[in-house]
Short mmCIF file of C-alpha atoms in Angstrom, two decimals:
data_model
loop_
_atom_site.label_atom_id
_atom_site.label_comp_id
_atom_site.label_asym_id
_atom_site.label_seq_id
_atom_site.Cartn_x
_atom_site.Cartn_y
_atom_site.Cartn_z
CA MET X 1 29.09 11.85 -29.68
CA ALA X 2 26.74 15.58 -29.28
CA GLU X 3 23.71 12.70 -29.82
CA LEU X 4 24.38 11.01 -26.96
CA TRP X 5 24.48 13.57 -24.48
CA SER X 6 21.60 15.65 -25.35
CA ILE X 7 19.55 12.47 -25.80
CA TYR X 8 20.76 10.04 -23.07
CA LEU X 9 23.38 11.54 -20.84
CA LEU X 10 22.04 15.32 -20.24
CA PRO X 11 17.86 13.98 -19.47
CA GLY X 12 19.91 11.20 -17.19
CA ILE X 13 21.37 13.41 -15.39
CA ILE X 14 18.30 16.38 -15.13
CA ILE X 15 15.99 13.35 -13.96
CA LEU X 16 19.23 12.32 -10.94
CA ALA X 17 19.54 15.80 -10.19
CA GLN X 18 15.48 15.85 -9.66
CA ILE X 19 15.25 12.42 -7.71
CA LEU X 20 18.29 13.86 -5.27
CA ALA X 21 16.50 16.68 -5.01
CA ILE X 22 13.09 15.01 -3.50
CA ILE X 23 15.09 12.18 -1.40
CA VAL X 24 17.90 14.61 0.01
CA PRO X 25 15.02 16.26 1.95
CA LEU X 26 12.92 13.54 2.50
CA LEU X 27 15.30 11.60 4.44
CA LEU X 28 15.92 15.11 6.58
CA ALA X 29 12.34 14.83 6.82
CA VAL X 30 12.14 11.78 8.23
CA ALA X 31 14.86 12.87 10.69
CA MET X 32 13.06 15.76 12.01
CA LEU X 33 9.58 13.64 12.23
CA THR X 34 11.65 11.20 14.75
CA TYR X 35 12.36 14.16 16.48
CA PHE X 36 8.92 15.77 15.93
CA GLU X 37 7.21 12.79 17.10
CA ARG X 38 9.24 12.21 20.42
CA LYS X 39 9.05 16.10 21.34
CA ILE X 40 5.54 16.51 20.85
CA MET X 41 4.23 13.61 22.67
CA ALA X 42 6.97 14.56 25.58
CA ALA X 43 4.90 17.83 25.81
CA MET X 44 1.58 15.16 25.33
CA GLN X 45 3.32 13.63 28.79
CA LEU X 46 4.15 16.13 30.57
CA ARG X 47 8.20 15.81 30.07
CA MET X 48 10.95 17.56 28.08
CA GLY X 49 11.71 15.24 25.30
CA PRO X 50 15.19 14.90 23.76
CA ASN X 51 17.03 18.07 24.76
CA VAL X 52 20.77 17.21 25.12
CA VAL X 53 22.14 16.77 21.31
CA GLY X 54 22.22 19.81 19.59
CA PRO X 55 20.12 23.07 20.26
CA PHE X 56 16.76 22.10 21.76
CA GLY X 57 17.88 18.27 21.16
CA LEU X 58 17.79 19.08 17.19
CA LEU X 59 20.58 16.87 15.85
CA GLN X 60 18.93 13.84 18.39
CA ALA X 61 17.90 12.33 15.28
CA PHE X 62 21.06 12.21 13.57
CA ALA X 63 23.19 10.80 16.85
CA ASP X 64 20.69 8.15 16.47
CA GLY X 65 21.27 7.72 13.43
CA ALA X 66 25.14 7.69 13.42
CA LYS X 67 24.71 4.79 16.83
CA LEU X 68 23.14 2.73 14.44
CA PHE X 69 25.44 2.97 11.47
CA PHE X 70 28.20 2.06 13.75
CA LYS X 71 26.42 -1.17 15.37
CA GLU X 72 26.98 -4.52 14.32
CA THR X 73 24.61 -5.64 12.17
CA VAL X 74 23.79 -9.19 13.34
CA LEU X 75 22.86 -12.12 10.76
CA PRO X 76 20.77 -14.71 12.45
CA THR X 77 22.57 -18.63 12.02
CA SER X 78 19.45 -19.79 11.21
CA ALA X 79 18.05 -16.86 9.15
CA ASN X 80 17.58 -16.58 5.42
CA LYS X 81 20.16 -14.59 4.86
CA ILE X 82 19.60 -13.24 1.22
CA ILE X 83 15.55 -12.70 1.71
CA PHE X 84 16.80 -11.37 5.36
CA VAL X 85 19.20 -8.52 4.02
CA ILE X 86 17.13 -8.00 0.90
CA ALA X 87 13.13 -7.29 3.24
CA PRO X 88 14.67 -4.01 4.71
CA MET X 89 15.89 -2.73 1.40
CA LEU X 90 12.64 -3.25 -0.15
CA THR X 91 11.28 -1.28 2.59
CA PHE X 92 13.16 1.04 2.08
CA LEU X 93 13.19 0.81 -1.06
CA LEU X 94 9.14 1.29 -1.82
CA SER X 95 8.62 4.56 0.50
CA LEU X 96 11.15 6.08 -2.04
CA VAL X 97 9.84 5.67 -5.22
CA ALA X 98 6.38 6.54 -4.87
CA TRP X 99 7.39 9.91 -4.37
CA ALA X 100 7.92 9.78 -7.86
CA VAL X 101 4.45 10.59 -8.86
CA ILE X 102 3.35 13.12 -6.06
CA PRO X 103 3.42 16.56 -7.25
CA PHE X 104 4.83 19.46 -5.14
CA ASP X 105 2.71 22.44 -7.17
CA GLU X 106 1.28 22.51 -10.55
CA GLY X 107 4.28 20.67 -12.94
CA MET X 108 6.53 19.99 -10.12
CA VAL X 109 7.01 16.29 -10.21
CA ILE X 110 8.91 14.07 -11.48
CA SER X 111 6.71 11.80 -13.55
CA ASP X 112 3.25 12.96 -14.22
CA ILE X 113 2.09 9.57 -15.26
CA ASN X 114 -1.82 8.74 -16.36
CA VAL X 115 -2.38 6.49 -13.51
CA GLY X 116 -0.37 8.01 -10.93
CA ILE X 117 -3.33 7.03 -8.59
CA LEU X 118 -2.93 3.92 -9.29
CA TYR X 119 1.22 3.25 -9.29
CA LEU X 120 0.47 5.03 -5.55
CA PHE X 121 -1.47 2.27 -4.50
CA ALA X 122 0.37 -0.53 -6.07
CA ILE X 123 3.53 1.10 -4.46
CA SER X 124 1.56 0.99 -1.21
CA SER X 125 -0.08 -2.32 -1.38
CA LEU X 126 3.71 -3.63 -1.63
CA GLY X 127 4.69 -2.74 1.32
CA VAL X 128 3.68 -5.42 2.96
CA TYR X 129 6.29 -7.65 1.24
CA GLY X 130 9.27 -5.98 3.48
CA ILE X 131 7.37 -7.03 6.42
CA VAL X 132 6.47 -10.87 5.48
CA MET X 133 9.96 -11.11 3.81
CA ALA X 134 11.60 -10.17 7.12
CA GLY X 135 9.08 -12.08 8.86
CA TRP X 136 9.52 -15.04 7.71
CA ALA X 137 13.25 -14.84 6.68
CA SER X 138 14.05 -13.95 10.51
CA ASN X 139 12.95 -17.75 11.03
CA SER X 140 11.99 -17.07 15.05
CA LYS X 141 8.60 -16.86 16.19
CA TYR X 142 7.80 -13.68 16.78
CA PRO X 143 8.83 -11.87 13.55
CA PHE X 144 6.94 -14.49 12.25
CA LEU X 145 3.43 -14.10 13.91
CA SER X 146 4.32 -10.50 13.17
CA ALA X 147 4.41 -11.52 9.35
CA LEU X 148 1.05 -13.38 9.72
CA ARG X 149 -0.87 -10.73 11.53
CA SER X 150 0.50 -7.66 9.33
CA ALA X 151 0.01 -9.78 5.82
CA ALA X 152 -3.97 -10.01 6.94
CA GLN X 153 -3.73 -6.14 8.01
CA MET X 154 -2.85 -4.70 4.94
CA VAL X 155 -4.67 -6.34 2.81
CA SER X 156 -7.67 -5.90 4.99
CA TYR X 157 -7.04 -2.07 4.99
CA GLU X 158 -6.12 -1.83 0.97
CA VAL X 159 -9.52 -2.41 0.25
CA SER X 160 -11.21 -0.04 1.67
CA ILE X 161 -8.21 2.56 0.92
CA GLY X 162 -9.15 1.31 -3.04
CA PHE X 163 -12.99 2.41 -2.19
CA VAL X 164 -11.73 5.65 -0.94
CA ILE X 165 -9.86 6.04 -3.91
CA ILE X 166 -12.30 5.69 -6.51
CA THR X 167 -14.66 7.73 -4.55
CA VAL X 168 -12.51 10.67 -4.93
CA LEU X 169 -11.49 9.56 -8.80
CA LEU X 170 -15.48 9.20 -9.22
CA CYS X 171 -15.28 13.38 -8.47
CA VAL X 172 -12.16 14.11 -10.63
CA GLY X 173 -12.25 12.02 -13.84
CA SER X 174 -9.06 11.13 -14.39
CA LEU X 175 -5.96 9.05 -12.75
CA ASN X 176 -3.15 11.55 -12.75
CA VAL X 177 -1.92 13.13 -9.29
CA SER X 178 -1.90 16.43 -10.58
CA ASP X 179 -5.83 16.71 -11.91
CA VAL X 180 -6.58 15.26 -8.46
CA VAL X 181 -5.45 18.38 -6.95
CA ARG X 182 -6.82 20.62 -9.88
CA ALA X 183 -10.19 19.93 -9.65
CA GLN X 184 -9.91 20.68 -6.12
CA ALA X 185 -8.91 24.52 -7.52
CA ASP X 186 -12.53 25.57 -8.97
CA GLY X 187 -14.64 23.80 -6.34
CA VAL X 188 -14.51 22.78 -2.60
CA TRP X 189 -11.76 20.79 -1.09
CA PHE X 190 -12.56 16.88 -1.32
CA PHE X 191 -12.80 16.74 2.51
CA ILE X 192 -15.92 18.68 2.39
CA PRO X 193 -18.56 17.07 0.25
CA LEU X 194 -16.40 13.52 1.25
CA PHE X 195 -15.62 13.87 4.72
CA PRO X 196 -16.76 10.18 6.17
CA MET X 197 -14.67 8.94 3.09
CA PHE X 198 -11.78 11.49 4.96
CA ILE X 199 -11.71 10.15 8.34
CA ILE X 200 -11.84 6.29 6.55
CA PHE X 201 -8.86 7.33 4.15
CA PHE X 202 -6.76 8.57 7.41
CA ILE X 203 -7.95 5.89 9.62
CA SER X 204 -6.99 3.11 6.94
CA ALA X 205 -3.49 5.11 6.35
CA LEU X 206 -2.96 4.18 10.29
CA ALA X 207 -3.71 0.72 9.55
CA GLU X 208 -1.66 0.44 6.22
CA THR X 209 1.62 2.40 7.97
CA ASN X 210 1.34 0.07 10.62
CA ARG X 211 1.04 3.27 13.17
CA HIS X 212 -0.80 2.98 16.64
CA PRO X 213 -3.50 2.29 17.46
CA PHE X 214 -3.03 -0.29 14.49
CA ASP X 215 0.54 -1.43 15.27
CA LEU X 216 -0.12 -5.02 15.88
CA PRO X 217 2.37 -6.64 13.60
CA GLU X 218 5.55 -4.70 15.99
CA ALA X 219 3.16 -4.46 19.53
CA GLU X 220 6.46 -4.56 21.63
CA ALA X 221 3.86 -5.90 24.69
CA GLU X 222 3.45 -9.03 23.15
CA LEU X 223 4.95 -9.74 19.82
CA VAL X 224 8.51 -7.93 21.73
CA ALA X 225 8.71 -5.81 18.65
CA GLY X 226 7.64 -8.21 15.99
CA TYR X 227 9.36 -8.44 12.16
CA GLN X 228 12.33 -6.20 13.96
CA VAL X 229 13.34 -8.46 16.52
CA GLU X 230 16.28 -9.75 14.65
CA TYR X 231 16.85 -6.91 13.21
CA SER X 232 19.91 -4.60 14.16
CA SER X 233 22.34 -1.65 13.26
CA MET X 234 21.51 -0.25 9.23
CA THR X 235 19.11 -3.14 8.48
CA PHE X 236 16.86 -1.77 11.52
CA ALA X 237 17.55 1.28 10.67
CA LEU X 238 16.33 1.11 7.06
CA PHE X 239 12.65 -0.66 8.70
CA PHE X 240 12.31 3.07 10.74
CA LEU X 241 12.91 5.11 7.58
CA GLY X 242 10.61 3.30 5.99
CA GLU X 243 8.18 3.44 8.24
CA TYR X 244 8.46 6.66 8.96
CA ALA X 245 8.78 7.62 5.10
CA ASN X 246 5.78 5.75 4.04
CA MET X 247 3.65 7.73 7.39
CA ILE X 248 4.94 11.18 5.33
CA LEU X 249 3.65 9.86 2.01
CA MET X 250 0.51 8.50 3.47
CA SER X 251 0.26 12.35 4.89
CA GLY X 252 0.61 13.51 1.07
CA LEU X 253 -1.29 11.22 -0.34
CA THR X 254 -4.00 12.43 2.20
CA ALA X 255 -3.57 16.33 1.11
CA ILE X 256 -3.59 15.33 -1.98
CA LEU X 257 -7.04 13.56 -2.38
CA PHE X 258 -8.78 15.42 0.21
CA LEU X 259 -6.85 18.68 1.67
CA GLY X 260 -6.34 20.27 -2.18
CA GLY X 261 -2.73 19.61 -2.63
CA TRP X 262 -0.79 22.80 -3.17
CA LEU X 263 -3.51 24.88 -2.94
CA PRO X 264 -3.79 27.64 -0.70
CA PRO X 265 -7.10 27.35 1.61
CA PHE X 266 -8.24 30.66 -0.09
CA ASP X 267 -7.66 31.79 -3.39
CA ILE X 268 -7.02 35.58 -2.13
CA ALA X 269 -4.31 37.46 -1.71
CA PRO X 270 -2.58 36.98 1.38
CA PHE X 271 -2.74 32.87 0.48
CA THR X 272 -1.75 32.88 -2.61
CA TRP X 273 1.57 35.12 -1.62
CA ILE X 274 2.91 31.68 -0.10
CA PRO X 275 3.56 29.21 -3.05
CA GLY X 276 2.52 26.09 -3.33
CA PRO X 277 4.89 23.69 -1.95
CA ILE X 278 5.03 25.37 1.42
CA TRP X 279 1.11 25.00 1.70
CA PHE X 280 1.57 21.17 1.18
CA PHE X 281 4.28 20.87 3.77
CA LEU X 282 2.31 22.55 6.02
CA LYS X 283 -0.89 19.98 5.29
CA ILE X 284 1.37 17.18 5.61
CA SER X 285 2.68 18.47 9.02
CA VAL X 286 -0.89 18.73 10.25
CA LEU X 287 -1.59 15.35 9.29
CA LEU X 288 1.51 14.07 10.62
CA PHE X 289 0.68 15.81 13.98
CA VAL X 290 -2.90 13.80 13.86
CA PHE X 291 -0.55 10.62 13.23
CA VAL X 292 1.33 11.45 16.68
CA TRP X 293 -1.46 12.55 18.27
CA VAL X 294 -3.67 9.66 17.79
CA ARG X 295 -0.51 7.49 18.76
CA ALA X 296 0.02 9.41 22.20
CA THR X 297 -4.01 9.05 22.83
CA LEU X 298 -5.22 5.87 22.14
CA PRO X 299 -4.64 2.13 23.24
CA ARG X 300 -3.66 -0.70 20.55
CA TYR X 301 -6.49 -2.06 18.90
CA ARG X 302 -7.32 -5.80 19.64
CA TYR X 303 -6.69 -8.17 16.70
CA ASP X 304 -10.10 -9.17 16.20
CA GLN X 305 -11.33 -5.60 16.54
CA LEU X 306 -8.93 -4.79 13.82
CA MET X 307 -10.38 -6.78 11.46
CA ARG X 308 -14.05 -5.96 12.12
CA LEU X 309 -13.27 -2.53 11.49
CA GLY X 310 -11.76 -3.11 8.44
CA TRP X 311 -14.05 -5.97 6.87
CA LYS X 312 -17.76 -5.54 8.99
CA VAL X 313 -17.20 -1.20 9.54
CA PHE X 314 -15.37 -0.06 6.76
CA LEU X 315 -15.69 -1.79 3.81
CA PRO X 316 -19.64 -2.07 3.29
CA PHE X 317 -19.43 1.75 4.13
CA SER X 318 -16.73 2.93 1.99
CA LEU X 319 -18.61 0.79 -0.56
CA PHE X 320 -21.94 2.22 0.13
CA TRP X 321 -20.49 5.90 0.08
CA VAL X 322 -19.36 5.07 -3.89
CA ALA X 323 -22.89 3.69 -5.18
CA LEU X 324 -23.75 7.41 -3.38
CA THR X 325 -21.38 9.09 -4.31
CA ALA X 326 -22.01 7.24 -8.41
CA GLY X 327 -25.33 8.51 -7.73
CA VAL X 328 -25.32 11.96 -6.53
CA LEU X 329 -22.75 12.41 -9.46
CA VAL X 330 -25.25 10.95 -12.28
CA ALA X 331 -28.36 12.66 -10.76
CA PHE X 332 -27.51 16.11 -10.44
CA ASP X 333 -25.56 15.94 -13.53
CA LEU X 334 -21.95 16.78 -12.08
CA VAL X 335 -19.76 13.64 -13.95
CA PRO X 336 -16.56 14.87 -14.85
CA GLN X 337 -16.18 14.94 -18.79
CA THR X 338 -13.07 13.30 -19.60
CA MET M 1 14.35 3.82 -29.24
CA ILE M 2 17.71 2.31 -28.22
CA LEU M 3 16.97 2.69 -24.42
CA GLN M 4 13.92 1.04 -25.32
CA GLY M 5 15.15 -2.06 -26.72
CA LEU M 6 17.53 -2.83 -23.67
CA THR M 7 15.21 -1.68 -21.50
CA PHE M 8 12.48 -4.40 -23.05
CA TYR M 9 15.73 -7.17 -23.27
CA LEU M 10 16.06 -6.64 -19.45
CA PHE M 11 13.03 -7.10 -18.39
CA ALA M 12 11.95 -10.09 -21.01
CA ALA M 13 14.82 -11.52 -19.62
CA ILE M 14 14.90 -10.90 -15.96
CA ALA M 15 11.17 -12.20 -16.28
CA VAL M 16 11.99 -15.38 -18.01
CA ALA M 17 14.80 -16.32 -15.69
CA ALA M 18 11.99 -15.66 -12.68
CA ALA M 19 9.87 -17.47 -13.66
CA ALA M 20 12.08 -20.75 -15.08
CA MET M 21 13.32 -19.84 -11.46
CA VAL M 22 9.91 -20.24 -9.88
CA VAL M 23 9.30 -23.98 -10.79
CA SER M 24 13.03 -24.77 -10.49
CA ALA M 25 13.05 -23.00 -6.90
CA ARG M 26 13.63 -25.68 -3.97
CA ASN M 27 11.89 -23.66 -1.12
CA PRO M 28 8.32 -22.50 -2.16
CA VAL M 29 8.36 -19.40 -0.28
CA HIS M 30 11.28 -18.43 -2.68
CA SER M 31 9.32 -19.84 -5.57
CA VAL M 32 6.53 -16.95 -4.38
CA LEU M 33 9.20 -14.70 -4.67
CA PHE M 34 10.25 -14.75 -7.56
CA LEU M 35 6.53 -15.28 -9.07
CA ILE M 36 6.40 -11.43 -7.74
CA LEU M 37 9.57 -10.60 -9.38
CA THR M 38 7.68 -12.37 -13.14
CA PHE M 39 4.52 -10.35 -12.34
CA PHE M 40 6.71 -7.22 -11.34
CA THR M 41 8.53 -6.91 -14.91
CA THR M 42 5.85 -7.96 -16.74
CA ALA M 43 4.08 -5.06 -15.25
CA GLY M 44 7.51 -3.08 -16.96
CA LEU M 45 6.32 -5.14 -20.21
CA PHE M 46 3.17 -3.41 -20.37
CA VAL M 47 4.28 -0.14 -19.02
CA LEU M 48 7.16 -0.57 -22.17
CA ILE M 49 4.02 -0.90 -24.49
CA GLY M 50 2.14 1.80 -23.32
CA ALA M 51 -0.62 -0.30 -21.50
CA GLU M 52 0.34 1.32 -18.19
CA PHE M 53 -3.44 0.85 -16.86
CA LEU M 54 -2.59 -2.94 -17.34
CA ALA M 55 0.83 -2.92 -15.77
CA MET M 56 -0.52 -0.94 -12.45
CA ILE M 57 -3.99 -3.41 -12.41
CA LEU M 58 -1.23 -5.95 -12.49
CA VAL M 59 0.92 -4.97 -9.42
CA VAL M 60 -2.44 -3.72 -7.56
CA VAL M 61 -4.10 -7.36 -7.92
CA TYR M 62 -2.03 -9.80 -8.85
CA VAL M 63 1.25 -8.91 -6.63
CA GLY M 64 -0.44 -6.77 -3.94
CA ALA M 65 -3.30 -9.22 -3.00
CA VAL M 66 -3.01 -12.53 -4.66
CA ALA M 67 0.70 -12.90 -4.04
CA VAL M 68 0.17 -12.15 -0.60
CA LEU M 69 -2.01 -14.82 -0.17
CA PHE M 70 -0.46 -17.56 -1.93
CA MET M 71 2.81 -16.07 0.74
CA PHE M 72 0.77 -16.40 3.93
CA VAL M 73 -0.39 -19.79 2.41
CA VAL M 74 3.08 -21.04 1.51
CA MET M 75 4.61 -19.44 4.95
CA MET M 76 2.83 -21.62 7.04
CA LEU M 77 3.40 -24.97 5.06
CA ASP M 78 5.52 -27.67 7.23
CA ILE M 79 7.01 -28.85 4.24
CA ASN M 80 9.93 -31.61 3.92
CA PHE M 81 11.43 -30.60 0.94
CA VAL M 82 13.09 -33.77 -0.27
CA GLU M 83 9.66 -35.37 0.23
CA LEU M 84 8.83 -32.63 -2.24
CA ARG M 85 11.05 -33.38 -4.69
CA GLU M 86 10.27 -37.24 -4.91
CA GLY M 87 6.97 -36.20 -6.68
CA PHE M 88 8.70 -33.90 -9.50
CA LEU M 89 9.25 -37.07 -12.16
CA GLN M 90 5.80 -37.89 -11.42
CA TYR M 91 4.26 -34.78 -12.43
CA MET M 92 6.29 -34.13 -15.02
CA PRO M 93 4.54 -35.23 -18.31
CA VAL M 94 1.29 -33.56 -17.27
CA GLY M 95 3.02 -30.22 -16.73
CA VAL M 96 5.28 -30.49 -19.80
CA LEU M 97 2.03 -31.19 -21.58
CA VAL M 98 0.39 -28.09 -20.49
CA GLY M 99 3.40 -25.97 -20.88
CA ILE M 100 3.31 -27.57 -24.78
CA ILE M 101 -0.45 -26.89 -25.16
CA LEU M 102 0.28 -23.20 -23.94
CA LEU M 103 2.66 -22.74 -26.39
CA VAL M 104 0.95 -24.49 -29.34
CA GLU M 105 -1.89 -21.62 -28.33
CA LEU M 106 0.70 -18.49 -27.86
CA LEU M 107 2.16 -19.64 -31.81
CA MET M 108 -1.54 -19.98 -33.03
CA VAL M 109 -2.98 -16.83 -32.06
CA LEU M 110 0.08 -15.00 -32.86
CA GLY M 111 0.64 -16.85 -36.55
CA THR M 112 -2.96 -15.83 -36.93
CA ALA M 113 -2.14 -11.97 -36.08
CA THR M 114 1.15 -12.14 -37.86
CA MET M 115 0.23 -14.15 -41.67
CA THR M 116 -3.45 -12.42 -42.01
CA PRO M 117 -3.76 -9.31 -39.98
CA GLU M 118 -7.22 -8.50 -42.06
CA VAL M 119 -8.75 -11.38 -39.71
CA MET M 120 -7.69 -9.78 -36.47
CA ALA M 121 -8.56 -6.34 -37.07
CA ALA M 122 -12.19 -7.26 -37.96
CA GLY M 123 -13.05 -8.86 -34.96
CA THR M 124 -11.51 -6.53 -32.67
CA GLU M 125 -12.72 -2.73 -31.42
CA PRO M 126 -9.77 -0.48 -33.06
CA ILE M 127 -7.59 0.71 -30.60
CA PRO M 128 -7.44 4.37 -29.99
CA ASP M 129 -4.59 6.49 -30.55
CA LEU M 130 -2.56 6.79 -27.64
CA ALA M 131 -2.04 10.83 -28.12
CA GLN M 132 -6.07 10.96 -28.20
CA ARG M 133 -7.37 8.66 -25.65
CA GLN M 134 -5.64 7.66 -22.56
CA ASN M 135 -5.77 3.64 -22.41
CA THR M 136 -7.67 3.52 -19.33
CA ALA M 137 -10.91 5.55 -20.71
CA ALA M 138 -10.13 3.61 -24.37
CA LEU M 139 -10.55 0.31 -21.89
CA GLY M 140 -13.63 1.74 -19.34
CA ASP M 141 -15.30 2.42 -23.07
CA VAL M 142 -15.64 -0.73 -24.36
CA ILE M 143 -15.52 -3.39 -21.09
CA TYR M 144 -18.92 -1.10 -19.87
CA THR M 145 -20.76 -1.01 -23.03
CA LYS M 146 -19.78 -3.30 -25.36
CA TYR M 147 -18.95 -6.04 -23.25
CA ILE M 148 -21.07 -5.18 -20.12
CA TYR M 149 -22.55 -8.44 -19.65
CA LEU M 150 -19.47 -10.45 -19.88
CA PHE M 151 -17.50 -8.53 -17.63
CA GLN M 152 -21.19 -8.38 -15.37
CA THR M 153 -21.17 -12.36 -16.04
CA ALA M 154 -17.15 -12.63 -14.42
CA GLY M 155 -18.09 -10.57 -11.67
CA MET M 156 -21.01 -12.93 -10.58
CA ILE M 157 -19.40 -15.96 -11.23
CA LEU M 158 -16.04 -14.82 -8.86
CA LEU M 159 -19.39 -13.72 -6.29
CA ILE M 160 -20.35 -17.26 -6.78
CA ALA M 161 -16.83 -18.86 -5.77
CA MET M 162 -16.57 -16.47 -2.75
CA ILE M 163 -20.22 -17.60 -1.10
CA GLY M 164 -18.92 -21.18 -2.28
CA ALA M 165 -15.77 -20.67 -0.69
CA ILE M 166 -17.41 -19.19 2.56
CA VAL M 167 -20.24 -21.71 2.82
CA LEU M 168 -17.85 -24.40 2.59
CA THR M 169 -15.59 -23.71 5.76
CA LEU M 170 -18.29 -21.85 7.97
CA ARG M 171 -19.29 -24.23 11.04
CA GLN M 172 -21.03 -23.06 13.54
CA ARG M 173 -19.56 -23.95 16.84
CA PRO M 174 -22.14 -24.02 19.37
CA GLY M 175 -21.40 -22.49 23.10
CA VAL M 176 -18.78 -20.66 21.76
CA ARG M 177 -19.11 -17.11 23.56
CA LYS M 178 -18.14 -14.23 20.84
CA GLN M 179 -17.93 -10.59 21.24
CA ASP M 180 -21.39 -9.14 21.01
CA ILE M 181 -20.42 -5.59 19.94
CA THR M 182 -24.00 -3.91 20.12
CA ARG M 183 -24.51 -5.44 23.50
CA GLN M 184 -21.30 -3.91 24.48
CA LEU M 185 -22.13 -0.99 23.59
CA ALA M 186 -25.39 -0.71 24.95
CA ARG M 187 -24.06 -1.12 28.27
CA ARG M 188 -24.23 1.70 30.73
CA ARG M 189 -22.59 2.17 33.99
CA GLU M 190 -25.70 1.89 35.71
CA ASP M 191 -26.58 -2.01 34.67
CA ALA M 192 -23.01 -2.87 35.49
CA VAL M 193 -21.89 -1.17 38.75
CA GLU M 194 -23.90 -0.60 41.58
CA LEU M 195 -22.79 1.77 44.72
CA LYS M 196 -22.89 -0.20 47.91
CA LYS M 197 -23.15 1.80 51.64
CA VAL M 198 -21.25 -0.78 53.78
CA GLN M 199 -21.69 -0.71 57.33
CA PRO M 200 -18.29 -0.87 59.19
CA GLY M 201 -18.54 -4.50 60.75
CA GLN M 202 -21.44 -5.75 58.90
CA GLY M 203 -20.35 -6.40 55.27
CA ILE M 204 -22.91 -6.52 52.33
#
């Protein structure tokens, strides 16, 4: 009995507590992110933004959530019901499981696996299924067009994301996420030597999360709301939560790959007083602000322009940069030893 | 170990059941979804034997890219499901034959491995201890040294296949106006807009 407790139950409870310790703040962060986005967009457009529910409108997101929760979940009669319901769950689930390998500080990570970066890449490449399944199962023309668009778009931008990750990994010499941050501790953060890759990664992250200016799968002006058309109540809310959790995840990934994760900008006294998770949070917040800023500023891309940018500009350039990075590392004998 | 055993049987059972559903599902989109489930549980099995790199590559390449393209094509098919079932008996012998050949091959490989382990050990690279060398690095050690020519050849074959597909589908349609990005960017305001002073009552 004691063995059962010490080998199975106790570690199980600890892991469950760790998971809750990440998911609960994450969901709160998603709620706050919607508020943050609406407030920033309002400020940029000289409006007030949400200001009624709670002090400064802070509880607006929870009011929206409660409203969605009490609405009826409509299942279209001609929809493929099982897949129709699985799709939003899948989107939401995938946006949560990726956090298992994100380090918040030295050693503060649920699962410190050797292939962490590949795991993140694999999970983000699965994100397309939520949308494709939703679009197909709705059995309706706008969602279907949206599913086709998103399948092509997300696969295209994954390729350049892959090459960007390869350049970073060439400089790190390990696939472990914590090692990526540690490699930036001694030298400079990677966004300085790999600046063009940083920009490409961020733009690809916008495309990968279906955010403006690449939100073609849900372009409200042409596809009404794309794959979300037939969804209501909590099924819609899960898509919404998943999309915003993915935004936070991609910002976190950008922070880890290029902005030194939990590291302070300078390794001297006033900066080192602030704990690592707070630095990580600040970096994510700055990147999220850019996400919103882009949304408030840029018009939507046309679909052929999107494809051209992905395949004819980003792909050749990132391929060139992989070769260049590898060449420089070999020429100056900087290849990290494993 | 009990937990590992249970996980193995769970994943293995799901993988086999999903694989059976790939063949037997009536709707092709369901087939693709079950195929994805099979890939995914197989990746889980790879993780269990400590081949985490293979597991992740399986998910990235097959689930993340190949199956998306499958799905893309299958979703757009306009199929009559009854018609589709008619050919089932006709193709079944071929399918069974391929299945039997695969089974025999697998049994032969496994049989050699269990009956004469020394033969298997002679031809292969020794697998380094997981504690000393991560399997990502261990794979890199042999792929880019011993098997570099085979690896490059495989890449070349894929490249040729890709070029072949492009050549087959590329068609130049005369008279179609395409967007010329360089021309658009080279366009200046002076070339496009001309300000005219218009006298009242005269027009241009």
